[in-house]
Tab-separated table of N, CA and C and ligand atoms in Angstrom:
chain	number	residue	atom	x	y	z
A	1	UNK	N	-23.520	-8.681	-4.175
A	1	UNK	CA	-23.129	-7.522	-3.757
A	1	UNK	C	-21.296	-7.786	-4.129
A	2	UNK	N	-21.080	-6.509	-4.428
A	2	UNK	CA	-19.508	-6.523	-4.502
A	2	UNK	C	-18.975	-6.345	-3.275
A	3	UNK	N	-17.972	-7.303	-3.473
A	3	UNK	CA	-16.739	-6.920	-2.172
A	3	UNK	C	-15.558	-6.150	-2.366
A	4	UNK	N	-15.924	-5.126	-1.866
A	4	UNK	CA	-14.430	-4.290	-2.015
A	4	UNK	C	-13.165	-4.143	-0.624
A	5	UNK	N	-12.044	-4.241	-1.343
A	5	UNK	CA	-11.208	-4.057	-0.443
A	5	UNK	C	-10.342	-2.913	-0.463
A	6	UNK	N	-10.203	-2.145	0.785
A	6	UNK	CA	-9.072	-0.999	0.816
A	6	UNK	C	-7.688	-1.881	0.990
A	7	UNK	N	-7.013	-1.461	0.603
A	7	UNK	CA	-5.283	-1.496	0.373
A	7	UNK	C	-4.690	-0.230	1.071
A	8	UNK	N	-4.426	0.025	2.538
A	8	UNK	CA	-4.165	1.578	2.536
A	8	UNK	C	-2.550	1.635	2.947
A	9	UNK	N	-2.077	2.422	2.337
A	9	UNK	CA	-0.571	2.640	2.968
A	9	UNK	C	-0.144	4.053	2.349
A	10	UNK	N	1.294	4.134	2.649
A	10	UNK	CA	1.785	5.197	2.167
A	10	UNK	C	2.000	5.233	0.822
A	11	UNK	N	2.545	4.054	0.173
A	11	UNK	CA	3.450	3.708	-1.091
A	11	UNK	C	4.208	4.965	-1.550
A	12	UNK	N	4.986	4.617	-0.967
A	12	UNK	CA	5.992	5.962	-1.210
A	12	UNK	C	7.428	5.605	-1.248
A	13	UNK	N	7.660	4.806	-2.443
A	13	UNK	CA	6.447	4.684	-3.340
A	13	UNK	C	6.060	3.651	-3.887
A	14	UNK	N	5.091	3.330	-4.734
A	14	UNK	CA	4.722	1.649	-4.646
A	14	UNK	C	5.853	1.072	-5.428
A	15	UNK	N	5.931	-0.076	-4.715
A	15	UNK	CA	6.596	-1.322	-5.257
A	15	UNK	C	6.038	-2.584	-5.711
A	16	UNK	N	7.268	-3.314	-6.324
A	16	UNK	CA	6.719	-4.664	-7.001
A	16	UNK	C	5.990	-5.314	-5.654
A	17	UNK	N	6.750	-5.331	-4.302
A	17	UNK	CA	5.786	-6.000	-3.159
A	17	UNK	C	4.301	-5.543	-3.170
A	18	UNK	N	4.145	-4.188	-3.003
A	18	UNK	CA	2.536	-3.382	-3.144
A	18	UNK	C	1.788	-4.191	-4.283
A	19	UNK	N	2.228	-4.010	-5.559
A	19	UNK	CA	1.819	-4.479	-6.887
A	19	UNK	C	1.138	-6.593	-6.522
A	20	UNK	N	2.317	-6.642	-5.779
A	20	UNK	CA	1.817	-8.362	-5.964
A	20	UNK	C	0.751	-8.389	-5.029
A	21	UNK	N	1.105	-7.679	-4.157
A	21	UNK	CA	-0.616	-7.658	-2.943
A	21	UNK	C	-1.741	-7.429	-3.320
A	22	UNK	N	-1.456	-6.389	-4.049
A	22	UNK	CA	-2.754	-5.905	-5.159
A	22	UNK	C	-3.585	-6.970	-5.793
A	23	UNK	N	-2.514	-7.627	-6.652
A	23	UNK	CA	-3.009	-8.895	-7.466
A	23	UNK	C	-3.727	-9.987	-6.426
A	24	UNK	N	-3.236	-10.000	-5.432
A	24	UNK	CA	-3.262	-11.253	-4.765
A	24	UNK	C	-4.778	-10.962	-4.144
A	25	UNK	N	-5.234	-9.676	-3.799
A	25	UNK	CA	-6.099	-9.654	-3.300
A	25	UNK	C	-7.326	-9.640	-3.957
A	26	UNK	N	-7.041	-9.193	-5.538
A	26	UNK	CA	-8.019	-9.593	-6.381
A	26	UNK	C	-8.846	-11.210	-6.655
A	27	UNK	N	-7.743	-11.942	-5.924
A	27	UNK	CA	-8.641	-13.437	-5.744
A	27	UNK	C	-9.716	-13.619	-4.932
A	28	UNK	N	-10.066	-12.212	-3.845
A	28	UNK	CA	-11.420	-12.689	-3.082
A	28	UNK	C	-11.956	-11.285	-2.741
A	29	UNK	N	-11.588	-10.548	-3.664
A	29	UNK	CA	-12.430	-9.003	-3.630
A	29	UNK	C	-12.457	-8.723	-5.118
A	30	UNK	N	-13.808	-8.295	-4.897
A	30	UNK	CA	-13.928	-7.882	-6.804
A	30	UNK	C	-13.843	-6.588	-6.936
A	31	UNK	N	-13.686	-5.475	-6.032
A	31	UNK	CA	-12.529	-4.072	-6.551
A	31	UNK	C	-11.767	-4.061	-5.076
A	32	UNK	N	-10.770	-3.614	-5.413
A	32	UNK	CA	-9.874	-3.170	-4.498
A	32	UNK	C	-9.052	-1.452	-4.800
A	33	UNK	N	-9.375	-0.788	-3.955
A	33	UNK	CA	-8.940	0.402	-3.570
A	33	UNK	C	-7.541	0.767	-2.996
A	34	UNK	N	-6.987	0.893	-3.487
A	34	UNK	CA	-5.286	1.322	-3.027
A	34	UNK	C	-5.844	3.095	-1.940
A	35	UNK	N	-5.586	3.095	-1.305
A	35	UNK	CA	-5.857	3.966	-0.515
A	35	UNK	C	-4.885	4.617	-0.072
A	36	UNK	N	-4.506	5.566	-0.772
A	36	UNK	CA	-3.152	5.949	-0.502
A	36	UNK	C	-3.504	7.380	0.330
A	37	UNK	N	-2.310	7.204	2.028
A	37	UNK	CA	-2.907	8.069	3.082
A	37	UNK	C	-2.147	9.391	2.706
A	38	UNK	N	-2.638	10.542	3.352
A	38	UNK	CA	-2.556	11.737	2.739
A	38	UNK	C	-1.833	12.368	3.486
A	39	UNK	N	-1.954	11.852	5.491
A	39	UNK	CA	-1.412	12.614	6.321
A	39	UNK	C	-0.596	11.443	6.964
A	40	UNK	N	0.473	10.576	5.771
A	40	UNK	CA	1.347	10.216	6.980
A	40	UNK	C	2.150	10.644	7.541
A	41	UNK	N	2.247	9.557	9.112
A	41	UNK	CA	2.952	10.496	9.708
A	41	UNK	C	4.818	10.534	9.468
A	42	UNK	N	5.367	10.230	8.489
A	42	UNK	CA	6.562	9.621	7.908
A	42	UNK	C	6.759	11.160	7.106
A	43	UNK	N	7.770	11.597	6.738
A	43	UNK	CA	7.764	12.656	6.033
A	43	UNK	C	7.861	12.051	4.642
A	44	UNK	N	7.023	11.932	3.397
A	44	UNK	CA	7.563	11.257	2.635
A	44	UNK	C	8.723	11.976	1.620
A	45	UNK	N	8.773	11.028	0.854
A	45	UNK	CA	9.807	11.441	-0.419
A	45	UNK	C	9.228	12.015	-1.556
A	46	UNK	N	7.961	11.231	-2.002
A	46	UNK	CA	7.006	11.822	-3.065
A	46	UNK	C	5.908	12.192	-2.586
A	47	UNK	N	5.229	13.488	-2.923
A	47	UNK	CA	4.288	14.146	-2.321
A	47	UNK	C	3.221	13.298	-3.092
A	48	UNK	N	1.603	13.440	-2.116
A	48	UNK	CA	1.246	12.877	-2.415
A	48	UNK	C	0.338	12.546	-3.970
A	49	UNK	N	0.501	13.574	-4.747
A	49	UNK	CA	0.334	13.621	-6.097
A	49	UNK	C	1.241	12.778	-6.655
A	50	UNK	N	2.268	12.860	-6.652
A	50	UNK	CA	3.021	11.892	-7.268
A	50	UNK	C	2.905	10.386	-6.776
A	51	UNK	N	2.840	10.362	-5.490
A	51	UNK	CA	2.872	8.985	-5.047
A	51	UNK	C	1.745	8.421	-5.921
A	52	UNK	N	0.236	9.151	-5.786
A	52	UNK	CA	-1.059	8.595	-6.823
A	52	UNK	C	-0.859	8.603	-8.151
A	53	UNK	N	-0.134	9.648	-8.812
A	53	UNK	CA	0.182	8.912	-10.219
A	53	UNK	C	0.983	8.159	-10.792
A	54	UNK	N	1.819	7.443	-9.902
A	54	UNK	CA	3.034	6.583	-10.058
A	54	UNK	C	1.997	5.536	-9.886
A	55	UNK	N	1.591	5.008	-8.656
A	55	UNK	CA	0.489	4.400	-8.134
A	55	UNK	C	-0.357	3.886	-9.864
A	56	UNK	N	-1.059	5.102	-10.313
A	56	UNK	CA	-1.891	5.196	-11.523
A	56	UNK	C	-1.221	4.371	-12.521
A	57	UNK	N	-0.246	4.844	-13.035
A	57	UNK	CA	0.837	4.199	-14.103
A	57	UNK	C	1.115	2.811	-13.975
A	58	UNK	N	1.505	2.494	-12.728
A	58	UNK	CA	1.893	1.188	-11.895
A	58	UNK	C	0.904	0.249	-12.482
A	59	UNK	N	-0.649	0.503	-11.805
A	59	UNK	CA	-1.747	-0.363	-12.060
A	59	UNK	C	-2.739	0.107	-13.194
A	60	UNK	N	-2.423	0.894	-14.013
A	60	UNK	CA	-3.148	0.733	-15.501
A	60	UNK	C	-3.573	-0.387	-15.913
A	61	UNK	N	-4.469	-0.483	-16.151
A	61	UNK	CA	-4.565	-1.748	-16.927
A	61	UNK	C	-5.116	-2.677	-16.142
A	62	UNK	N	-4.864	-2.555	-14.786
A	62	UNK	CA	-5.569	-3.935	-14.320
A	62	UNK	C	-6.845	-3.567	-13.622
A	63	UNK	N	-7.522	-4.425	-14.317
A	63	UNK	CA	-9.177	-3.985	-13.846
A	63	UNK	C	-9.811	-4.682	-12.448
A	64	UNK	N	-10.270	-4.012	-11.669
A	64	UNK	CA	-10.780	-4.019	-10.831
A	64	UNK	C	-10.202	-3.394	-9.374
A	65	UNK	N	-9.207	-2.583	-9.849
A	65	UNK	CA	-7.929	-1.865	-8.960
A	65	UNK	C	-8.481	-0.351	-9.183
A	66	UNK	N	-8.614	0.304	-8.712
A	66	UNK	CA	-8.603	1.804	-8.372
A	66	UNK	C	-7.962	2.465	-7.505
A	67	UNK	N	-7.026	3.609	-7.617
A	67	UNK	CA	-6.735	4.550	-6.590
A	67	UNK	C	-7.297	5.939	-5.838
A	68	UNK	N	-7.290	5.875	-4.828
A	68	UNK	CA	-8.149	7.418	-3.996
A	68	UNK	C	-6.855	7.737	-2.940
A	69	UNK	N	-6.995	8.543	-2.570
A	69	UNK	CA	-6.584	9.493	-1.305
A	69	UNK	C	-7.351	9.467	-0.310
A	70	UNK	N	-6.794	9.264	0.829
A	70	UNK	CA	-7.755	9.159	2.305
A	70	UNK	C	-7.210	10.095	3.360
A	71	UNK	N	-7.612	10.747	3.966
A	71	UNK	CA	-7.055	11.964	5.133
A	71	UNK	C	-8.107	11.115	6.038
A	72	UNK	N	-7.075	11.589	7.305
A	72	UNK	CA	-7.976	11.212	8.624
A	72	UNK	C	-8.237	9.645	9.268
A	73	UNK	N	-9.245	9.426	9.375
A	73	UNK	CA	-9.262	7.916	9.864
A	73	UNK	C	-9.452	6.803	8.928
A	74	UNK	N	-8.241	5.536	8.490
A	74	UNK	CA	-8.774	4.592	7.723
A	74	UNK	C	-10.516	3.677	7.860
A	75	UNK	N	-10.744	3.851	8.821
A	75	UNK	CA	-12.213	3.086	9.074
A	75	UNK	C	-12.953	4.050	8.751
A	76	UNK	N	-13.014	5.360	8.725
A	76	UNK	CA	-13.699	6.250	8.315
A	76	UNK	C	-13.791	5.873	6.749
A	77	UNK	N	-12.829	6.088	6.191
A	77	UNK	CA	-12.530	5.655	4.611
A	77	UNK	C	-13.451	4.470	3.696
A	78	UNK	N	-13.168	3.727	4.644
A	78	UNK	CA	-13.424	2.373	4.211
A	78	UNK	C	-15.126	2.283	4.506
A	79	UNK	N	-15.601	2.951	5.461
A	79	UNK	CA	-17.072	3.254	5.701
A	79	UNK	C	-17.645	3.859	4.503
A	80	UNK	N	-16.965	5.033	4.090
A	80	UNK	CA	-17.156	5.709	3.119
A	80	UNK	C	-17.415	5.229	1.948
A	81	UNK	N	-16.564	4.082	1.028
A	81	UNK	CA	-16.190	3.429	0.219
A	81	UNK	C	-17.085	2.096	0.598
A	82	UNK	N	-17.804	1.467	1.516
A	82	UNK	CA	-18.519	0.790	1.197
A	82	UNK	C	-17.391	-0.717	1.236
A	83	UNK	N	-16.706	-0.462	2.178
A	83	UNK	CA	-15.448	-1.850	2.105
A	83	UNK	C	-15.254	-2.375	3.357
A	84	UNK	N	-15.239	-3.160	3.343
A	84	UNK	CA	-15.251	-4.010	4.670
A	84	UNK	C	-14.311	-5.227	5.174
A	85	UNK	N	-13.096	-4.770	4.297
A	85	UNK	CA	-11.987	-5.765	4.037
A	85	UNK	C	-10.944	-4.879	4.073
A	86	UNK	N	-9.889	-4.554	4.699
A	86	UNK	CA	-8.556	-3.962	4.942
A	86	UNK	C	-7.641	-4.836	4.764
A	87	UNK	N	-6.831	-4.897	3.511
A	87	UNK	CA	-5.832	-5.442	3.407
A	87	UNK	C	-4.477	-5.164	3.939
A	88	UNK	N	-3.455	-5.868	4.304
A	88	UNK	CA	-2.327	-5.245	4.763
A	88	UNK	C	-1.227	-6.695	4.230
A	89	UNK	N	0.063	-6.083	3.984
A	89	UNK	CA	0.920	-7.363	4.205
A	89	UNK	C	1.795	-7.411	5.578
A	90	UNK	N	1.675	-8.976	5.670
A	90	UNK	CA	2.719	-9.325	6.644
A	90	UNK	C	3.557	-9.759	6.288
A	91	UNK	N	5.240	-9.026	6.340
A	91	UNK	CA	6.826	-9.320	5.965
A	91	UNK	C	7.176	-10.396	6.745
A	92	UNK	N	7.582	-10.143	8.038
A	92	UNK	CA	8.083	-10.257	9.158
A	92	UNK	C	7.397	-10.446	10.098
A	93	UNK	N	8.300	-10.783	11.375
A	93	UNK	CA	7.961	-10.945	12.514
A	93	UNK	C	7.596	-9.448	13.078
A	94	UNK	N	8.832	-8.663	12.328
A	94	UNK	CA	8.705	-7.127	12.937
A	94	UNK	C	7.774	-6.251	12.809
A	95	UNK	N	6.678	-6.793	11.736
A	95	UNK	CA	5.912	-6.352	11.153
A	95	UNK	C	4.662	-6.175	12.013
A	96	UNK	N	4.328	-7.485	12.743
A	96	UNK	CA	3.198	-8.095	13.486
A	96	UNK	C	2.547	-7.235	14.436
A	97	UNK	N	3.586	-6.552	15.609
A	97	UNK	CA	2.968	-5.620	16.655
A	97	UNK	C	1.952	-4.914	15.961
A	98	UNK	N	2.855	-4.258	15.337
A	98	UNK	CA	1.845	-2.746	14.840
A	98	UNK	C	0.835	-3.187	14.021
A	99	UNK	N	0.533	-3.767	12.947
A	99	UNK	CA	0.037	-4.521	12.197
A	99	UNK	C	-1.249	-4.977	13.573
A	100	UNK	N	-1.401	-5.617	14.222
A	100	UNK	CA	-1.917	-6.348	15.223
A	100	UNK	C	-3.009	-5.135	15.740
A	101	UNK	N	-2.030	-4.088	16.304
A	101	UNK	CA	-2.943	-3.122	16.797
A	101	UNK	C	-3.451	-2.328	16.012
A	102	UNK	N	-3.018	-2.307	14.632
A	102	UNK	CA	-4.023	-1.404	13.673
A	102	UNK	C	-5.225	-1.835	13.931
A	103	UNK	N	-5.292	-3.336	13.167
A	103	UNK	CA	-6.021	-3.909	13.049
A	103	UNK	C	-7.271	-4.176	13.887
A	104	UNK	N	-7.020	-4.224	15.280
A	104	UNK	CA	-7.835	-4.389	16.487
A	104	UNK	C	-8.356	-2.826	16.386
A	105	UNK	N	-7.544	-1.812	16.177
A	105	UNK	CA	-8.234	-0.383	16.359
A	105	UNK	C	-9.433	-0.060	15.459
A	106	UNK	N	-9.148	-0.597	14.086
A	106	UNK	CA	-9.397	-0.186	13.169
A	106	UNK	C	-11.273	-1.031	13.330
A	107	UNK	N	-11.182	-2.368	14.252
A	107	UNK	CA	-12.306	-3.162	13.970
A	107	UNK	C	-13.183	-2.347	15.460
A	108	UNK	N	-12.283	-1.929	15.958
A	108	UNK	CA	-12.975	-1.144	17.169
A	108	UNK	C	-13.757	0.271	16.682
A	109	UNK	N	-13.635	0.774	16.146
A	109	UNK	CA	-14.002	1.741	15.126
A	109	UNK	C	-14.984	1.636	14.329
A	110	UNK	N	-14.619	0.472	13.702
A	110	UNK	CA	-15.734	0.067	12.343
A	110	UNK	C	-15.657	-1.626	12.457
A	111	UNK	N	-16.755	-2.205	13.164
A	111	UNK	CA	-16.773	-3.301	14.017
A	111	UNK	C	-16.781	-4.077	12.195
A	112	UNK	N	-17.789	-4.041	11.744
A	112	UNK	CA	-18.029	-4.832	10.054
A	112	UNK	C	-16.467	-5.005	9.228
A	113	UNK	N	-15.399	-3.825	9.763
A	113	UNK	CA	-14.260	-4.463	9.364
A	113	UNK	C	-13.155	-5.102	9.763
A	114	UNK	N	-12.774	-6.114	8.059
A	114	UNK	CA	-12.275	-7.236	8.798
A	114	UNK	C	-10.727	-6.940	8.360
A	115	UNK	N	-9.677	-6.918	9.122
A	115	UNK	CA	-8.360	-6.856	8.184
A	115	UNK	C	-7.758	-8.623	7.953
A	116	UNK	N	-7.402	-8.150	6.412
A	116	UNK	CA	-6.408	-9.655	6.168
A	116	UNK	C	-4.976	-9.656	5.591
A	117	UNK	N	-4.548	-9.946	6.368
A	117	UNK	CA	-2.969	-10.151	6.216
A	117	UNK	C	-2.485	-11.229	4.947
A	118	UNK	N	-1.900	-10.726	3.939
A	118	UNK	CA	-1.382	-11.197	3.223
A	118	UNK	C	-0.021	-11.718	2.730
A	119	UNK	N	0.235	-12.516	2.739
A	119	UNK	CA	1.853	-12.928	2.437
A	119	UNK	C	2.744	-12.579	1.354
A	120	UNK	N	3.637	-11.770	1.216
A	120	UNK	CA	3.654	-11.441	-0.354
A	120	UNK	C	4.672	-12.851	-0.937
A	121	UNK	N	4.794	-12.424	-2.229
A	121	UNK	CA	5.396	-13.684	-2.887
A	121	UNK	C	7.067	-13.628	-2.211
A	122	UNK	N	7.920	-14.718	-2.008
A	122	UNK	CA	9.138	-14.967	-1.125
A	122	UNK	C	10.024	-14.180	-1.801
A	123	UNK	N	10.281	-13.552	-2.729
A	123	UNK	CA	11.293	-13.272	-3.537
A	123	UNK	C	11.145	-11.236	-3.054
A	124	UNK	N	10.059	-11.061	-2.847
A	124	UNK	CA	9.194	-9.833	-2.220
A	124	UNK	C	9.441	-9.415	-0.445
A	125	UNK	N	9.788	-10.755	0.119
A	125	UNK	CA	8.944	-10.906	1.141
A	125	UNK	C	10.174	-9.762	1.869
A	126	UNK	N	11.183	-9.351	1.928
A	126	UNK	CA	12.387	-8.672	2.519
A	126	UNK	C	12.277	-7.316	1.646
A	127	UNK	N	11.073	-6.665	1.267
A	127	UNK	CA	11.386	-5.298	0.390
A	127	UNK	C	10.160	-4.540	1.314
A	128	UNK	N	10.906	-2.974	1.359
A	128	UNK	CA	10.013	-2.065	1.494
A	128	UNK	C	10.497	-1.055	0.812
A	129	UNK	N	9.318	0.013	0.708
A	129	UNK	CA	9.493	1.249	-0.173
A	129	UNK	C	10.727	2.280	0.577
A	130	UNK	N	10.813	2.017	1.809
A	130	UNK	CA	11.956	2.481	2.499
A	130	UNK	C	13.340	2.197	2.424
A	131	UNK	N	13.407	0.651	2.144
A	131	UNK	CA	15.091	0.053	1.769
A	131	UNK	C	15.249	0.376	0.095
A	132	UNK	N	13.875	0.916	-0.719
A	132	UNK	CA	14.055	1.000	-1.962
A	132	UNK	C	14.635	2.662	-2.391
A	133	UNK	N	14.314	3.399	-1.470
A	133	UNK	CA	14.359	4.666	-1.763
A	133	UNK	C	15.767	4.983	-1.448
A	134	UNK	N	16.584	4.049	-0.106
A	134	UNK	CA	17.386	4.155	0.118
A	134	UNK	C	18.637	3.469	-0.253
A	135	UNK	N	18.161	3.007	-1.194
A	135	UNK	CA	19.196	1.978	-2.282
A	135	UNK	C	19.122	2.931	-3.358
A	136	UNK	N	18.075	3.650	-4.105
A	136	UNK	CA	18.028	4.915	-5.113
A	136	UNK	C	18.616	5.846	-4.496
A	137	UNK	N	18.425	6.196	-3.518
A	137	UNK	CA	19.638	7.642	-2.596
A	137	UNK	C	20.575	7.354	-3.403
A	138	UNK	N	21.469	6.066	-3.028
A	138	UNK	CA	22.795	6.038	-2.835
A	138	UNK	C	22.689	5.517	-4.725
A	139	UNK	N	22.427	5.475	-5.265
A	139	UNK	CA	22.340	5.403	-6.844
A	139	UNK	C	22.640	4.165	-7.194
A	140	UNK	N	22.105	2.733	-5.962
A	140	UNK	CA	21.663	1.444	-6.453
A	140	UNK	C	20.603	1.263	-7.750
A	141	UNK	N	20.844	-0.110	-8.153
A	141	UNK	CA	19.911	-0.390	-9.234
A	141	UNK	C	18.672	-1.018	-8.221
A	142	UNK	N	17.522	-0.494	-8.700
A	142	UNK	CA	16.266	-0.824	-7.808
A	142	UNK	C	15.181	-1.458	-8.430
A	143	UNK	N	15.315	-1.652	-10.017
A	143	UNK	CA	14.704	-2.218	-11.345
A	143	UNK	C	14.103	-3.186	-10.828
A	144	UNK	N	14.779	-4.092	-9.916
A	144	UNK	CA	14.301	-5.356	-9.513
A	144	UNK	C	12.907	-5.304	-8.794
A	145	UNK	N	12.865	-4.123	-8.316
A	145	UNK	CA	11.705	-3.903	-7.079
A	145	UNK	C	10.623	-3.282	-7.141
A	146	UNK	N	10.811	-2.517	-8.352
A	146	UNK	CA	9.502	-1.218	-8.668
A	146	UNK	C	9.561	-1.365	-10.145
A	147	UNK	N	8.268	-1.078	-10.865
A	147	UNK	CA	7.967	-0.853	-12.350
A	147	UNK	C	8.910	0.245	-12.130
A	148	UNK	N	9.532	0.182	-14.071
A	148	UNK	CA	9.861	1.083	-14.743
A	148	UNK	C	9.853	2.543	-14.620
A	149	UNK	N	8.346	2.936	-14.168
A	149	UNK	CA	7.940	4.227	-14.232
A	149	UNK	C	8.552	4.735	-13.142
A	150	UNK	N	8.575	4.049	-11.468
A	150	UNK	CA	8.641	4.501	-10.245
A	150	UNK	C	10.442	4.353	-10.624
A	151	UNK	N	11.130	3.805	-10.845
A	151	UNK	CA	12.423	3.848	-11.070
A	151	UNK	C	13.140	5.206	-11.475
A	152	UNK	N	12.351	5.506	-13.215
A	152	UNK	CA	12.608	6.922	-13.249
A	152	UNK	C	12.129	8.259	-12.181
A	153	UNK	N	11.196	7.641	-11.764
A	153	UNK	CA	10.810	9.016	-11.070
A	153	UNK	C	11.919	9.168	-9.787
A	154	UNK	N	12.454	7.811	-9.374
A	154	UNK	CA	13.461	7.948	-8.010
A	154	UNK	C	14.936	8.371	-8.646
A	155	UNK	N	15.348	8.288	-10.060
A	155	UNK	CA	16.103	8.888	-10.455
A	155	UNK	C	15.958	10.219	-10.410
A	156	UNK	N	14.957	10.689	-10.817
A	156	UNK	CA	14.505	11.921	-11.359
A	156	UNK	C	14.857	12.974	-9.791
A	157	UNK	N	13.912	11.892	-9.058
A	157	UNK	CA	13.983	12.899	-7.666
A	157	UNK	C	15.459	12.692	-7.054
A	158	UNK	N	16.516	11.513	-6.970
A	158	UNK	CA	17.893	11.870	-7.302
A	158	UNK	C	18.896	12.879	-7.643
A	159	UNK	N	18.291	13.013	-8.680
A	159	UNK	CA	19.416	13.563	-9.974
A	159	UNK	C	20.324	14.600	-9.161
A	160	UNK	N	21.671	14.898	-9.422
A	160	UNK	CA	22.164	15.792	-8.764
A	160	UNK	C	21.888	17.184	-9.634
B	201	PNS	O1	2.357	2.384	4.517
B	201	PNS	P1	2.225	2.537	5.394
B	201	PNS	O2	2.986	3.718	5.765
B	201	PNS	O3	2.461	1.562	6.614
B	201	PNS	O4	0.700	2.567	5.988
B	201	PNS	C1	0.632	2.907	7.287
B	201	PNS	C2	-1.158	3.834	7.352
B	201	PNS	C3	-1.313	4.982	6.264
B	201	PNS	C4	-2.168	2.274	6.315
B	201	PNS	C5	-1.690	4.337	8.445
B	201	PNS	O5	-0.937	4.618	9.099
B	201	PNS	C6	-3.071	4.316	8.688
B	201	PNS	O6	-3.669	3.678	8.768
B	201	PNS	N1	-3.034	5.907	9.008
B	201	PNS	C7	-4.553	6.486	8.821
B	201	PNS	C8	-4.763	6.891	10.523
B	201	PNS	C9	-6.188	6.148	11.116
B	201	PNS	O7	-6.789	5.468	10.730
B	201	PNS	N2	-4.909	5.680	12.201
B	201	PNS	C10	-6.279	4.601	12.707
B	201	PNS	C11	-5.700	2.794	12.441
B	201	PNS	S1	-4.521	2.380	13.881
C-alpha cells in the first residue's frame, strides 16, 4: 500500500522552504500531494490558478509529487485522496499554537489522519511566503528564496 501524504498550504507563492519540505516528505511518503487551498482566509497575491501553475513549474520532474487544489476541510480532502499523513513545517515557536490546534482539529475530524511536523533546512528556517512577497514588492532580491519561475512571476506582479 502506498503512503500518501498531503502537504497543504496557501503557497502564495511556493518558496524554497516549501520545496525543501516536499523533498523531505518523500523520505517517508511514496506520494506527496501539494494541496493548494482555494479558500485561504488571507487575500492572496496570486490567484489559485497562478499558485497552482507556479507550484507545478517548480516541481516539474519531481517524481512522486503532484499539485492539486482543495476547497473546504483539509480532513475531507485527505480522506478523498486516501492520505493519512498531513505534513506541515514548524519554523519557530511562533508557529506552534496554530499548528497544534490545526493538527488536533484535523484528527478530530478524521481519526486516522496524523500530522507530521518537519523542520526545514537551517538556512530556510526564517523564510515565509509573506516575507518573500514583502521584499519583492519593495524591489528586493528574492532569488535565493524562490525558484526563478517564481521570481519572474513576482517581478511581473509588482512591475510598475
Ligand atoms: O500556508 P497556510 O496559509 O499556513 O495554510 C493554511 C491551510 C490552508 C493549511 C489551513 O488554513 C487549512 O487547512 N485550511 C482548510 C480548512 C480546514 O480544514 N480548516 C480546519 C483545520 S483547522
